Amino acid sequence: MNTAIAITSEAPKVFFKKGRLVTTSQAVADYFDKQHKNVLQKIDCLDCSAEFTSANFSAHVENQVIGVAEREIRYYEITKDGFMFLVMGFTGKKAARLKEAYIAKFNAMDAELRKKQASEATPVFDMLNIDLHLCIRDGNVAFIRRFH
């Protein structure tokens, strides 16, 4: 079952398929105002490993009726990781906004992890049962240690 949803105006349409959130090469082309054939060419020329490609880019062919003729249309279903790998090479205002949003989200996650790490960290001195006191005497700085 394909359930199309629009996450934000800052990303192409995505949908669930086989329990994964994916988009299509056509949706990427539409969002970035590119010709679909050029997006296909970019995907075909990506310098990622075969493992990454097979995990994140699924090739499909669909029959489409144009007028009285029927044509095979090639497209890719693309995962989030494949999408980011692909569009990090794009240029233009939409690509720049998307990259900035990605960086901002990454920085927010980094800050949250650092905050969590700082609150969970136990100072080494506490673990060793050592008190350190800073002592300034006659302009000299010294540390006084007390062991428990």
XYZ file of C-alpha atoms in Angstrom:
148
model
C 0.000 0.000 0.000
C 1.422 3.395 -0.976
C 0.219 6.181 1.251
C 1.461 9.532 -0.065
C 2.120 12.235 2.490
C 3.770 15.617 2.272
C 6.190 16.084 5.160
C 6.863 19.804 4.603
C 7.176 22.233 1.752
C 10.934 21.776 2.156
C 10.970 18.227 0.814
C 9.476 16.240 -2.054
C 6.443 14.022 -1.446
C 7.189 10.803 0.386
C 5.202 7.625 1.023
C 5.408 4.384 2.975
C 6.231 1.255 1.055
C 7.044 -2.063 2.720
C 7.460 -0.280 6.037
C 9.945 2.286 4.727
C 9.546 5.959 3.972
C 10.566 6.598 0.355
C 10.242 9.151 -2.412
C 10.639 8.782 -6.166
C 13.063 10.205 -8.678
C 10.085 11.943 -10.336
C 9.103 13.608 -7.032
C 12.714 14.777 -6.615
C 12.717 16.161 -10.166
C 9.406 17.948 -9.599
C 10.483 19.429 -6.273
C 13.835 20.728 -7.549
C 12.396 21.878 -10.906
C 14.659 19.496 -12.826
C 13.928 17.286 -15.796
C 13.351 13.720 -14.683
C 15.858 12.369 -17.211
C 18.553 14.534 -15.582
C 17.741 13.208 -12.105
C 17.897 9.646 -13.477
C 21.283 10.418 -14.985
C 22.545 11.807 -11.642
C 21.411 8.654 -9.850
C 23.003 6.421 -12.485
C 26.321 8.287 -12.062
C 26.472 8.403 -8.248
C 29.825 7.360 -6.824
C 28.437 5.312 -3.957
C 29.086 1.636 -3.271
C 26.992 -1.095 -4.837
C 25.706 -1.989 -1.345
C 24.554 1.594 -0.689
C 22.937 1.817 -4.126
C 20.994 -1.422 -3.756
C 19.854 -0.509 -0.236
C 18.701 3.027 -1.127
C 17.779 3.187 -4.828
C 15.215 0.742 -6.184
C 14.811 0.860 -10.006
C 11.318 0.468 -11.474
C 9.651 0.585 -14.880
C 6.045 1.638 -15.323
C 3.908 1.606 -18.456
C 2.389 4.996 -19.122
C -0.127 5.905 -21.809
C 0.692 9.133 -23.620
C -2.044 9.947 -26.132
C -2.595 6.706 -28.008
C 0.914 5.341 -27.428
C 2.147 3.398 -24.452
C 5.642 4.039 -23.131
C 7.827 2.475 -20.472
C 8.860 5.068 -17.920
C 11.876 4.347 -15.746
C 12.064 5.743 -12.193
C 13.663 5.059 -8.817
C 12.175 4.726 -5.372
C 14.635 6.402 -3.026
C 15.122 6.081 0.732
C 15.946 9.006 3.033
C 19.654 8.128 2.955
C 19.641 7.825 -0.821
C 17.774 11.117 -1.097
C 20.342 12.947 1.037
C 23.247 11.388 -0.863
C 21.696 12.463 -4.160
C 20.644 16.005 -3.286
C 23.816 16.973 -1.440
C 25.235 17.382 -4.953
C 22.374 19.617 -6.129
C 22.655 23.393 -6.334
C 20.093 26.174 -6.195
C 17.942 27.852 -3.555
C 15.806 24.822 -2.669
C 18.864 22.597 -2.380
C 20.593 25.202 -0.202
C 17.554 25.478 2.126
C 17.336 21.706 2.396
C 21.057 21.410 3.214
C 20.757 24.172 5.837
C 17.757 22.430 7.415
C 19.668 19.137 7.466
C 22.679 20.794 9.117
C 20.472 22.565 11.671
C 18.759 19.283 12.581
C 22.119 17.525 12.857
C 23.434 20.313 15.122
C 20.315 20.124 17.292
C 20.802 16.357 17.697
C 24.476 16.952 18.547
C 23.551 19.518 21.212
C 20.941 17.174 22.697
C 23.421 14.287 22.859
C 26.064 16.509 24.475
C 23.521 17.740 27.028
C 22.519 14.171 27.834
C 26.154 13.055 28.026
C 27.038 15.930 30.375
C 24.152 15.119 32.715
C 25.094 11.416 32.818
C 28.855 11.912 33.202
C 30.362 11.213 36.606
C 33.446 13.286 37.337
C 36.598 11.199 37.695
C 37.308 12.778 41.059
C 33.966 11.616 42.414
C 34.690 8.060 41.277
C 38.090 8.098 42.997
C 36.726 9.759 46.143
C 39.146 12.648 45.804
C 38.378 16.258 46.604
C 40.403 18.898 44.817
C 40.426 22.405 46.176
C 41.952 25.388 44.496
C 44.102 27.436 46.815
C 45.573 30.808 45.956
C 48.238 31.972 48.431
C 50.576 34.891 47.897
C 49.755 34.954 44.180
C 50.572 31.252 43.762
C 47.969 28.734 42.633
C 47.932 25.287 44.164
C 45.574 22.342 44.315
C 45.001 20.615 47.615
C 43.950 16.950 47.397
C 42.008 15.100 50.037
C 41.393 11.375 49.709
C 38.421 9.668 51.331
